[in-house]
Short mmCIF file of C-alpha atoms in Angstrom, two decimals:
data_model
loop_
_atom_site.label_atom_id
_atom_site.label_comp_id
_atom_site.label_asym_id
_atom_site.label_seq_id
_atom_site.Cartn_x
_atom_site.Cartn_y
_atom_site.Cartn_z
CA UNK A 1 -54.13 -6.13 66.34
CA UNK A 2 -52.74 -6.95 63.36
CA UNK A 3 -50.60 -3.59 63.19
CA UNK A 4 -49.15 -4.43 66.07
CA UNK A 5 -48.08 -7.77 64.88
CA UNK A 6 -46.50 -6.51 62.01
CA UNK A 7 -44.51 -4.48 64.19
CA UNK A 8 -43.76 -6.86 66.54
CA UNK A 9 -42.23 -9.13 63.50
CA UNK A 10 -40.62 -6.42 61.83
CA UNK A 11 -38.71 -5.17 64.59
CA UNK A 12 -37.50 -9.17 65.69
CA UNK A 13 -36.43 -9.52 62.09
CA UNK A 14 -34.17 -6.33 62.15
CA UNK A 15 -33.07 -7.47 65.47
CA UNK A 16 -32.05 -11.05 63.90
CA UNK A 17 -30.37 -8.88 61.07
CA UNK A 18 -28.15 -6.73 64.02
CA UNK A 19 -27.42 -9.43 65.71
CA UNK A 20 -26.00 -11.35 62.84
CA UNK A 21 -24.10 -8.43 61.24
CA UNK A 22 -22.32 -7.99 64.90
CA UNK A 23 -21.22 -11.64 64.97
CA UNK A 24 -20.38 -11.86 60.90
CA UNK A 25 -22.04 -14.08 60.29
CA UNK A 26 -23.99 -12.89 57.62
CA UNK A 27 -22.76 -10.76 54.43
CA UNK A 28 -25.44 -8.58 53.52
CA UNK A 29 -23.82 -8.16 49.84
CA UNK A 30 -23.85 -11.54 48.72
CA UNK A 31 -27.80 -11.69 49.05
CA UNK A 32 -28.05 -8.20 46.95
CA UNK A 33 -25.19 -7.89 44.78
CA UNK A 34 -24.14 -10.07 42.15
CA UNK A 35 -21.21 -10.39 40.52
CA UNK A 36 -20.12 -9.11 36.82
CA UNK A 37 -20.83 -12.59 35.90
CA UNK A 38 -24.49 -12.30 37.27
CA UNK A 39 -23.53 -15.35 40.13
CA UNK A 40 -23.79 -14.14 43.49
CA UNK A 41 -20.97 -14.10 45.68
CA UNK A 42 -20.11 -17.05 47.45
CA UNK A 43 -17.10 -17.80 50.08
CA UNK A 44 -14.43 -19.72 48.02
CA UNK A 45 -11.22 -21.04 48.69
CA UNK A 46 -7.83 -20.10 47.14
CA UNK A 47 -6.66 -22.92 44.83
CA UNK A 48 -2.99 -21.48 45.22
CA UNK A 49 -1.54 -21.28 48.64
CA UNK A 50 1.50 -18.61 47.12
CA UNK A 51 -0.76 -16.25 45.40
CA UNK A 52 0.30 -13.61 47.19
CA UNK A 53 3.70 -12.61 47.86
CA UNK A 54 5.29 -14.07 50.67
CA UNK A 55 8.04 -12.88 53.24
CA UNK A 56 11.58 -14.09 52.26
CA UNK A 57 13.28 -16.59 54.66
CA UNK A 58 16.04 -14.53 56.31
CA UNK A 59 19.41 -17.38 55.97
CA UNK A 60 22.47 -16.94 57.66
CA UNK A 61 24.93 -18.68 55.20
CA UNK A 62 28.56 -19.68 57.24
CA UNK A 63 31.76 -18.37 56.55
CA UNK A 64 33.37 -21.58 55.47
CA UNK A 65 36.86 -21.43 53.84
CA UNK A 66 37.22 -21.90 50.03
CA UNK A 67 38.27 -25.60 50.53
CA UNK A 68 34.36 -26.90 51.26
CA UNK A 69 33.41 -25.44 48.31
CA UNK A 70 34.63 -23.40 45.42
CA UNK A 71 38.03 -24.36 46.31
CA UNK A 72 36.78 -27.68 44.51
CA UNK A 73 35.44 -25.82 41.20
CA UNK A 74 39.33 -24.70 40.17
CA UNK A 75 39.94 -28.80 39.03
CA UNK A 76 43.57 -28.30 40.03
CA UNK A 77 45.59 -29.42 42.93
CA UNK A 78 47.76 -27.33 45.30
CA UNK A 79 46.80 -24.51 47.56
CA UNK A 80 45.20 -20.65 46.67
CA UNK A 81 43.33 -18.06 48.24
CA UNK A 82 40.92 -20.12 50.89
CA UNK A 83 39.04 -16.83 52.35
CA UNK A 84 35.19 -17.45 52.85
CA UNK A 85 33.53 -16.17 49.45
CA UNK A 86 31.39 -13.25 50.67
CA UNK A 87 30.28 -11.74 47.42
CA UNK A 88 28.69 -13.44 44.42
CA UNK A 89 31.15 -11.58 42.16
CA UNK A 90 34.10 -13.54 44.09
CA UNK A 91 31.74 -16.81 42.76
CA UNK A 92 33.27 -18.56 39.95
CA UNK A 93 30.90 -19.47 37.09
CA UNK A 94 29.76 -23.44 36.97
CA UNK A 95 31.62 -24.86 34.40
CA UNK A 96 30.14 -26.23 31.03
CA UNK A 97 31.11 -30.05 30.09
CA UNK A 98 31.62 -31.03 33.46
CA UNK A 99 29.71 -34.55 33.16
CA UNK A 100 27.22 -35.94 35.80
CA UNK A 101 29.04 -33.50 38.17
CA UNK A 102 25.88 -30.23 36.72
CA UNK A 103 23.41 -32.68 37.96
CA UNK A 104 24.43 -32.73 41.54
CA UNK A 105 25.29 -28.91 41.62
CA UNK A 106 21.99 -27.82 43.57
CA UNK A 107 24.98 -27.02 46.09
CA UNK A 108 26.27 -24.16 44.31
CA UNK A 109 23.14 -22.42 42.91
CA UNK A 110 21.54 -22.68 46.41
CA UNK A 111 24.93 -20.55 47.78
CA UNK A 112 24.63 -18.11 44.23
CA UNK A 113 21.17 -17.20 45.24
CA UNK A 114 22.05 -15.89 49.41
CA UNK A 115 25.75 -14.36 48.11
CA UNK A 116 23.76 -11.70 45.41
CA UNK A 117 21.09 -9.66 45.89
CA UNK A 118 19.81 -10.42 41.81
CA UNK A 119 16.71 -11.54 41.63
CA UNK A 120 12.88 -10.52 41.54
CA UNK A 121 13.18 -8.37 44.35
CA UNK A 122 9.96 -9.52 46.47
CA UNK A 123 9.42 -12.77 44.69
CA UNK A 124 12.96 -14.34 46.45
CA UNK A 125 12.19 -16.65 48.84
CA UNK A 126 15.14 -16.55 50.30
CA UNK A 127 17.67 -13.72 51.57
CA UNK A 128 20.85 -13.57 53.03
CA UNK A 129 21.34 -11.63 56.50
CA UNK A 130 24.92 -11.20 57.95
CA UNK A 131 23.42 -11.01 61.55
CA UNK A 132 22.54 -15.03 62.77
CA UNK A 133 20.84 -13.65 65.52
CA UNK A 134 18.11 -12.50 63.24
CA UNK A 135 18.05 -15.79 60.90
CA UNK A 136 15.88 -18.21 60.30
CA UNK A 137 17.25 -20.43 59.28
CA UNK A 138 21.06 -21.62 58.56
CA UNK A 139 22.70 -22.72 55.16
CA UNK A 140 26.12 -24.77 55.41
CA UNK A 141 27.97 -24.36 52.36
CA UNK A 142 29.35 -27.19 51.91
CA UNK A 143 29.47 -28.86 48.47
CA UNK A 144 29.18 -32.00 49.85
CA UNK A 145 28.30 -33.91 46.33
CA UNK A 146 31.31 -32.23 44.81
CA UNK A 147 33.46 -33.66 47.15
CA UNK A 148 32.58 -36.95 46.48
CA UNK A 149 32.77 -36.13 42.57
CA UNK A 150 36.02 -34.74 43.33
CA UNK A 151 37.85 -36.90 45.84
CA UNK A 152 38.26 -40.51 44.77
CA UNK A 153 35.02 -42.29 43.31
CA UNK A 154 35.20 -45.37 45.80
CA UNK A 155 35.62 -46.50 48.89
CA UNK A 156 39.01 -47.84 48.84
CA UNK A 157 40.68 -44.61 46.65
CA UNK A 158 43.25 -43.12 49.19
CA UNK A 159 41.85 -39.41 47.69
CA UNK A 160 38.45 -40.28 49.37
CA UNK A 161 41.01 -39.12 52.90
CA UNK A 162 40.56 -35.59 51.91
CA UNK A 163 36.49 -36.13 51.07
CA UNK A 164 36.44 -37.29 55.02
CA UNK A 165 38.62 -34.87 56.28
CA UNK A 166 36.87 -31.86 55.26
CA UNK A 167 33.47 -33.81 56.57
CA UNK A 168 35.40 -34.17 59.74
CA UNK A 169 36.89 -30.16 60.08
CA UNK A 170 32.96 -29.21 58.97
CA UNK A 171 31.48 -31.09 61.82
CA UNK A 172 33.89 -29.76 64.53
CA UNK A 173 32.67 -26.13 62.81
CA UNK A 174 29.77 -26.85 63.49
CA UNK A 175 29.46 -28.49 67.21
CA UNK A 176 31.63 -25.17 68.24
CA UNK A 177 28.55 -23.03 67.01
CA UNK A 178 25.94 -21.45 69.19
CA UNK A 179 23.32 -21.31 66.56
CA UNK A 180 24.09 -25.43 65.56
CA UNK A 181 24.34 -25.88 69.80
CA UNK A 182 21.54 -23.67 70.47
CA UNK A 183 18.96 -25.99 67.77
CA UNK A 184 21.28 -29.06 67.67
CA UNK A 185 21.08 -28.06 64.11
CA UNK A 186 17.15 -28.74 63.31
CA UNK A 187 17.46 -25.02 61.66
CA UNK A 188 20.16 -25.78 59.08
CA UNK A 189 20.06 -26.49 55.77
CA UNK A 190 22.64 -28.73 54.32
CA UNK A 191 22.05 -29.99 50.62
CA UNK A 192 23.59 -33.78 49.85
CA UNK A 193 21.88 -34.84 46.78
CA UNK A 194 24.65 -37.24 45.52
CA UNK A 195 23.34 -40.59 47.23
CA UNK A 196 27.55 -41.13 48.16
CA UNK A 197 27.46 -37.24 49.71
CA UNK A 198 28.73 -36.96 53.50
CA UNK A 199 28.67 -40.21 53.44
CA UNK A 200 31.33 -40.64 56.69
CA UNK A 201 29.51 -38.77 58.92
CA UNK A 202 26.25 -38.27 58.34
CA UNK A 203 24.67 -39.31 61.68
CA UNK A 204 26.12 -36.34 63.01
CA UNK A 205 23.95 -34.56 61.12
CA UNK A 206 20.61 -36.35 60.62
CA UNK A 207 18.48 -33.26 63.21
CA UNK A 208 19.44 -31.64 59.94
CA UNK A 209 17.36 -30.44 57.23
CA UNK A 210 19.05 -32.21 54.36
CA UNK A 211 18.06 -31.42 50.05
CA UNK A 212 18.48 -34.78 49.24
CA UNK A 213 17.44 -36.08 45.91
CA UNK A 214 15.90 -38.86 47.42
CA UNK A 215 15.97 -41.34 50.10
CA UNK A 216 17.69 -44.50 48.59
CA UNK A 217 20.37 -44.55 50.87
CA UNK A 218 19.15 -42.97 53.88
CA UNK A 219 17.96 -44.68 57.16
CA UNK A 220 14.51 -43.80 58.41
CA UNK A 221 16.25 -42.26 61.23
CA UNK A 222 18.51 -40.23 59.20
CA UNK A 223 16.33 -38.69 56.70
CA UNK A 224 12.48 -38.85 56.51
CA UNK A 225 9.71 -36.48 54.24
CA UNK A 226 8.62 -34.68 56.96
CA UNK A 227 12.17 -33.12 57.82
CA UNK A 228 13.64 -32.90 54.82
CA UNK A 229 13.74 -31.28 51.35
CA UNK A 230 13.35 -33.70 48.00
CA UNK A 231 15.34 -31.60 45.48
CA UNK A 232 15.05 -31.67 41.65
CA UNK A 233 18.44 -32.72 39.54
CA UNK A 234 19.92 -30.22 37.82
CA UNK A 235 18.81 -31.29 34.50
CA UNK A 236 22.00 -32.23 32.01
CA UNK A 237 20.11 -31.46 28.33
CA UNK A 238 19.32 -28.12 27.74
CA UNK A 239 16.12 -26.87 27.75
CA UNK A 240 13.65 -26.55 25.10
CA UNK A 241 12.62 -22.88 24.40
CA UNK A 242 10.93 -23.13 20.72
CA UNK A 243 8.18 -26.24 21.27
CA UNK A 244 5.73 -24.18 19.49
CA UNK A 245 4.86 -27.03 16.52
CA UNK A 246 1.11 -26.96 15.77
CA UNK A 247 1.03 -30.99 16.03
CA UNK A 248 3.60 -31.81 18.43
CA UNK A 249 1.75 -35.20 19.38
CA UNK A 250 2.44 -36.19 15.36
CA UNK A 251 5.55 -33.96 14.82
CA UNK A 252 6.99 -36.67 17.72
CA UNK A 253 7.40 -40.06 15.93
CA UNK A 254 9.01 -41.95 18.58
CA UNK A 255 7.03 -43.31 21.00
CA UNK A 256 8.96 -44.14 24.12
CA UNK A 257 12.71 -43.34 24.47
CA UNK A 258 15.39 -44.02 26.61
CA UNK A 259 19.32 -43.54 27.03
CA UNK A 260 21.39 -44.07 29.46
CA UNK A 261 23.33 -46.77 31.78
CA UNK A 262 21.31 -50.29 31.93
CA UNK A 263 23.76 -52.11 34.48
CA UNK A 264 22.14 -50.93 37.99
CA UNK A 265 22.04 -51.72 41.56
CA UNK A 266 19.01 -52.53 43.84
CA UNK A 267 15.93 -51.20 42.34
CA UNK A 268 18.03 -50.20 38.81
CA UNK A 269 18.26 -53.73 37.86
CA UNK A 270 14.76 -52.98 36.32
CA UNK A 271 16.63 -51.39 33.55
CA UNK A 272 18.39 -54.34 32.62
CA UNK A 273 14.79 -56.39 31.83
CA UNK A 274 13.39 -53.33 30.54
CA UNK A 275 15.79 -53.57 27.82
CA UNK A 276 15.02 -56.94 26.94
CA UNK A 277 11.10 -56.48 27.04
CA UNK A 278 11.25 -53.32 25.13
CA UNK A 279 14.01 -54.99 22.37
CA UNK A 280 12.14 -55.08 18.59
CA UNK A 281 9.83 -52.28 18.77
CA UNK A 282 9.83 -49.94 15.84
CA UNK A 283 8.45 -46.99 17.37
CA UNK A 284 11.03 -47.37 20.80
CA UNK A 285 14.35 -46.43 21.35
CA UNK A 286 16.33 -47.97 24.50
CA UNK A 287 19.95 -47.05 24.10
CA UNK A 288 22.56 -47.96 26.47
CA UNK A 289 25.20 -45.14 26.99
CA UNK A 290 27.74 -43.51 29.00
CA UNK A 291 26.78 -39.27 30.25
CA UNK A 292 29.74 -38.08 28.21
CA UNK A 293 28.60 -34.98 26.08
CA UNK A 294 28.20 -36.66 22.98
CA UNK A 295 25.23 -38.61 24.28
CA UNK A 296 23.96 -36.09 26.60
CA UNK A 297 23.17 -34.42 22.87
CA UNK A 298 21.95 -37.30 21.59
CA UNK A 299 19.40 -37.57 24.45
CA UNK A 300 18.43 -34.02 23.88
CA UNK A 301 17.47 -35.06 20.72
CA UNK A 302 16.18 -38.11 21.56
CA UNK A 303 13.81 -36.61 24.00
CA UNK A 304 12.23 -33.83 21.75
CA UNK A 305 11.50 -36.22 19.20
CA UNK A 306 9.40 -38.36 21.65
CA UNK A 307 6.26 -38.90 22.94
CA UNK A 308 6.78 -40.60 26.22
CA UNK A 309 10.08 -40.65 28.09
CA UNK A 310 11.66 -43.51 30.10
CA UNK A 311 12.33 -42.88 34.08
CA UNK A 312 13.03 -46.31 35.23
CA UNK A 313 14.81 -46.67 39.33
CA UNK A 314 18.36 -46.27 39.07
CA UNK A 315 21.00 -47.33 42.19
CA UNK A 316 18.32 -45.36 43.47
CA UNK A 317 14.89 -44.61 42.98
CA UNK A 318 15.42 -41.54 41.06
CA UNK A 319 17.49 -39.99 38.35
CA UNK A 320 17.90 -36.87 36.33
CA UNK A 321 16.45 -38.40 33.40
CA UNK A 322 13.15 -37.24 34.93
CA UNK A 323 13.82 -34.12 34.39
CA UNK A 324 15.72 -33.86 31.61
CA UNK A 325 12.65 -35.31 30.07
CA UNK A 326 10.48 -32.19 32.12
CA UNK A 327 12.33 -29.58 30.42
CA UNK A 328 12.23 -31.15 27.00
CA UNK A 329 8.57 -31.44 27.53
CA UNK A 330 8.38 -35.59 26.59
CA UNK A 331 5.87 -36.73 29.17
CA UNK A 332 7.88 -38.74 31.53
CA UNK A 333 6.60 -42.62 32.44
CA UNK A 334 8.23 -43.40 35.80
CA UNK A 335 8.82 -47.07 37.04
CA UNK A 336 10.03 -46.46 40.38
CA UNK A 337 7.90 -48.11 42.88
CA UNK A 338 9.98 -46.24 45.92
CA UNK A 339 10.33 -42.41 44.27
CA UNK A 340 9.56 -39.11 46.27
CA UNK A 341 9.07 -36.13 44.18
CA UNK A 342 10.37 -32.48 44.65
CA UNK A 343 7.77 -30.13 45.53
CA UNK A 344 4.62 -31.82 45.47
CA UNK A 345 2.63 -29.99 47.95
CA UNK A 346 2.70 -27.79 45.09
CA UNK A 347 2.70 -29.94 42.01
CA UNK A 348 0.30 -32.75 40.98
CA UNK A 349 2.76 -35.14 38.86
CA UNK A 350 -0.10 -36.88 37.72
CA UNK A 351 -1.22 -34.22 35.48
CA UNK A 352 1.91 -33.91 33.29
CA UNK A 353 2.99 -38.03 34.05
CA UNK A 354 2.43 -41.51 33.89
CA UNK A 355 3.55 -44.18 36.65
CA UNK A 356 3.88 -47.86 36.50
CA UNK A 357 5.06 -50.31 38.70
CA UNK A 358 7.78 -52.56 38.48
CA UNK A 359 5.57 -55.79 38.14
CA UNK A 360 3.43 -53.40 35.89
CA UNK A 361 6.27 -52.54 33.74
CA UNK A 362 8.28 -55.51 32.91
CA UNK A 363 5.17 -57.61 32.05
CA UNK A 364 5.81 -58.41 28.20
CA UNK A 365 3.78 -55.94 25.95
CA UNK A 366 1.89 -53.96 28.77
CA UNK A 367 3.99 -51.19 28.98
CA UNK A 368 3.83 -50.07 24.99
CA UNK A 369 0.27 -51.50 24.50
CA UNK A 370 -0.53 -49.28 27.30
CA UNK A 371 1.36 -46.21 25.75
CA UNK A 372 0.14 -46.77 22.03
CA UNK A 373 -3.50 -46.77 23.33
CA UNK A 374 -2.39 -43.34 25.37
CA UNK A 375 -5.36 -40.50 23.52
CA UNK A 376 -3.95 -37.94 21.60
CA UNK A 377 -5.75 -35.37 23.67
CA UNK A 378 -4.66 -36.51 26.92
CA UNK A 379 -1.08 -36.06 25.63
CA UNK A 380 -1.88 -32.70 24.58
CA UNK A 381 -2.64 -31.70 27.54
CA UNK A 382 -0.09 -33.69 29.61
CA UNK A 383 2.52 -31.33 26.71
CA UNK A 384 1.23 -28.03 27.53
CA UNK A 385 1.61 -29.12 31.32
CA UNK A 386 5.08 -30.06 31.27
CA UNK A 387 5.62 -26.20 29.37
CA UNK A 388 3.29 -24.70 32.04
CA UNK A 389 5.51 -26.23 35.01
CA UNK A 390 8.97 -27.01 33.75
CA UNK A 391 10.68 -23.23 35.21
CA UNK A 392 10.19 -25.03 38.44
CA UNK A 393 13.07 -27.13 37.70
CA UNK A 394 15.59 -24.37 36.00
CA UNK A 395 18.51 -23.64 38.28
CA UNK A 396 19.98 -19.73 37.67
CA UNK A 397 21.31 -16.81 38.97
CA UNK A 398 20.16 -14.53 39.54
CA UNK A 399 17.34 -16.69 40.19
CA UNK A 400 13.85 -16.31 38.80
CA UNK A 401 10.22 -16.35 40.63
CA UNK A 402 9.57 -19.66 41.15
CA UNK A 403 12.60 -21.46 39.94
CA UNK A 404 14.30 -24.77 41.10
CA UNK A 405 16.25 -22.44 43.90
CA UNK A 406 12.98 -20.36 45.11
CA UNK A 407 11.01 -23.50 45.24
CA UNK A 408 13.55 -25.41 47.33
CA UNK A 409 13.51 -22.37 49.61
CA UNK A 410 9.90 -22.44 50.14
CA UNK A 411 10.66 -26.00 50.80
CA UNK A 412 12.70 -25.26 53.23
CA UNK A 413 10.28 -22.06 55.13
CA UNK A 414 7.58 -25.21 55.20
CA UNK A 415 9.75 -27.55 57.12
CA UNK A 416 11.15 -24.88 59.86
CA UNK A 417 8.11 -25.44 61.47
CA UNK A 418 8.78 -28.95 62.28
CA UNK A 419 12.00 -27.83 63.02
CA UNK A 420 10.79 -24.89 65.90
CA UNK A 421 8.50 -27.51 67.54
CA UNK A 422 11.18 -29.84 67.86
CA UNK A 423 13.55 -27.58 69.40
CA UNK A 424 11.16 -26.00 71.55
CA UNK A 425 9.89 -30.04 72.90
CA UNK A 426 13.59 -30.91 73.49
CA UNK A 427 14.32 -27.54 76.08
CA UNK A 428 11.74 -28.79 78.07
CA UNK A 429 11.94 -33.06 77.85
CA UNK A 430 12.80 -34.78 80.96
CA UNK A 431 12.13 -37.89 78.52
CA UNK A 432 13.45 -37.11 75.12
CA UNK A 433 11.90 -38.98 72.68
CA UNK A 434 9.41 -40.43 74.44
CA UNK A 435 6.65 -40.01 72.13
CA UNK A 436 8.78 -42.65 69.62
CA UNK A 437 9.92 -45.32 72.04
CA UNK A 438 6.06 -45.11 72.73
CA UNK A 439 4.96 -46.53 69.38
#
């Protein structure tokens, strides 16, 4: 009797053993073979979603003549060759001492990057295809922010004409376009990271997606997260390559620094009672300045001889003093109650920054009592963050795995999705947006 029982049990438990094996449930291995490190093997989950190499977006980049871009780069006036650029050798270098004008260039490296084929092969997130009925996705290249650099500075400057005319020539472009027609341009990419860029008519392009810098002078309904792409400045001080110092926390006698303009707008005017809170301190520096190259030097620096580094709202809530402060690895304390940061799906700021708020901030004393009590190992750490992360904020060509420019594009393959499901609600609507006048 008992023989047969033991048969009986034997032959359910193989059974149970089939079964699960058929269904996958089970992983016979992990109960009988450890690994090297003697733990057995247990399901995990990746803790980086781009481990493995990804396909590169396929961009259609417009033939646009010379005068929405490049044309712009020659700092002269009259006339010229005004042929679409089709070939990164046809691509004039950015110039050096150009002012605040590098910081809003995110314009030109994002056209560099589709015109060559340089690169790390693979690792591009991006590439250029010459047939748009293939694309993904489509990149205007207009240098919007260089038009406003370029034509008049105000509202009331009669050169600002020329900034609205081209917006005005793009825009017809663009509505005579199947591909903008076919999406009502949710698939194109169109970078305006000077708050003043396209500033005539950008309703006509808020489906968009836009690489803004942030959203201080956008309308909900013009620009939102979820759409668009927050882009890094191109950062003005040059990088630092040789922060190798054994000590840098001590090697670093300033504590907090900061240079730069103090007489803001809106949320800036923080800067102007920052500077009298912070006044008398030995171990702070708040300088007021002008971004000529004398004290774009001086910040360089002034930031690799700090500890902590000053982001306080500008006109709007962000500047490139954030990351000129990345790439000269001072740990950046941001008071900027309304800031949106590039990339971070990716990037935990918190590990390589410190954030007040305004109230926090321009209570007397809090700010450096809080800083001075900061622990020296903390700030270690915080330092060899900022030199783990800060290539994600170097603009190049060719460009480099995981630079500013590959980042932005994988910015840009997450959003599409958005994008698709739009498009695809609108062809079949009787009620278009429905779902908002809902709410």
């Amino acid at each position: 009797m008992y023989g047969k029982a033991i048969v009986s049990l034997a032959f359910i438990i193989l059974l149970l053993i089939s079964f699960s094996l058929f269904i996958g449930t089970v992983d016979i291995r992990s109960y009988f073979f450890a690994s090297p490190d003697g733990a057995h093997n247990l399901p995990c989950t990746p803790t980086h979603t781009q481990s493995s190499p990804s396909v590169p977006l396929k961009v259609y980049m417009y033939d646009l003549p010379r005068r929405f871009n490049i044309g712009m780069m020659q700092w002269k006036k009259g006339g010229g060759d005004d042929t679409p650029v089709r070939t990164v050798e046809e691509l004039p270098r950015w110039p050096v001492n150009v002012g605040v004008r590098k910081q809003h260039s995110v314009e030109y490296w994002l056209m560099a990057s589709l015109l060559g084929s340089g690169g790390e092969g693979e690792e591009r997130e991006a590439v250029r295809v010459l047939d748009p009925e293939i694309a993904e996705a489509y990149f205007v290249p207009f240098f919007s922010s260089l038009s406003f650099n370029t034509h008049g500075r105000n509202m009331t400057d009669p050169e600002t004409e020329k900034d609205r005319q081209l917006q005005v020539d793009l825009i017809d472009f663009l509505q005579r376009s199947k591909y903008w027609q076919r999406s009502g341009g949710r698939d194109h990419v169109i970078p305006m990271t000077h708050p003043n860029a396209f500033r005539f008519l950008r309703q006509l392009v808020n489906a968009s997606i836009l690489i803004v810098a942030d959203f201080g002078r956008y309308p909900k309904s013009m620009s939102t997260l979820s759409k668009d792409v927050v882009s890094p400045y191109v950062h003005n001080v040059d990088s630092f390559k040789d922060d190798d110092l054994l000590d840098p926390f001590e090697s670093r006698k300033t504590l907090l620094f900061f240079r730069g303009n103090t007489v803001r707008k809106d949320k800036g005017k923080v800067r102007a009672k920052l500077e009298k809170i912070l006044a008398g301190y030995d171990d702070v520096r708040y300088e007021r300045s002008s971004p000529t190259a004398e004290a774009i030097q001086a910040s360089t620096q002034g930031m690799r001889s700090s500890k902590f580094c000053l982001h306080p709202a500008g006109d709007t809530p962000s500047s490139c003093r954030l990351f000129d402060a990345i790439v000269s690895h001072c740990v950046p304390v941001i008071v900027s109650d309304l800031i949106e940061l590039p990339y971070e799906d990716e990037i935990d700021y918190s590990q390589f920054s410190i954030f007040f708020s305004i109230n926090e901030a321009i209570q007397p004393d809090y700010l450096v009592n809080q800083l001075r009590k900061f622990p020296k190992d903390r700030w270690i750490k915080m330092w060899r963050q900022l030199k783990k992360i800060s290539h994600h904020f170097e603009f190049q060509y060719p460009p480099m795995k995981e630079d500013a420019v590959n980042m932005l594009w994988r910015q840009v393959k997450h959003k599409l999705p958005g994008a698709q499901l739009a498009v695809h609600r609108n062809h079949r609507l009787k009620v278009p947006d429905w779902w908002q006048r809902r709410r």
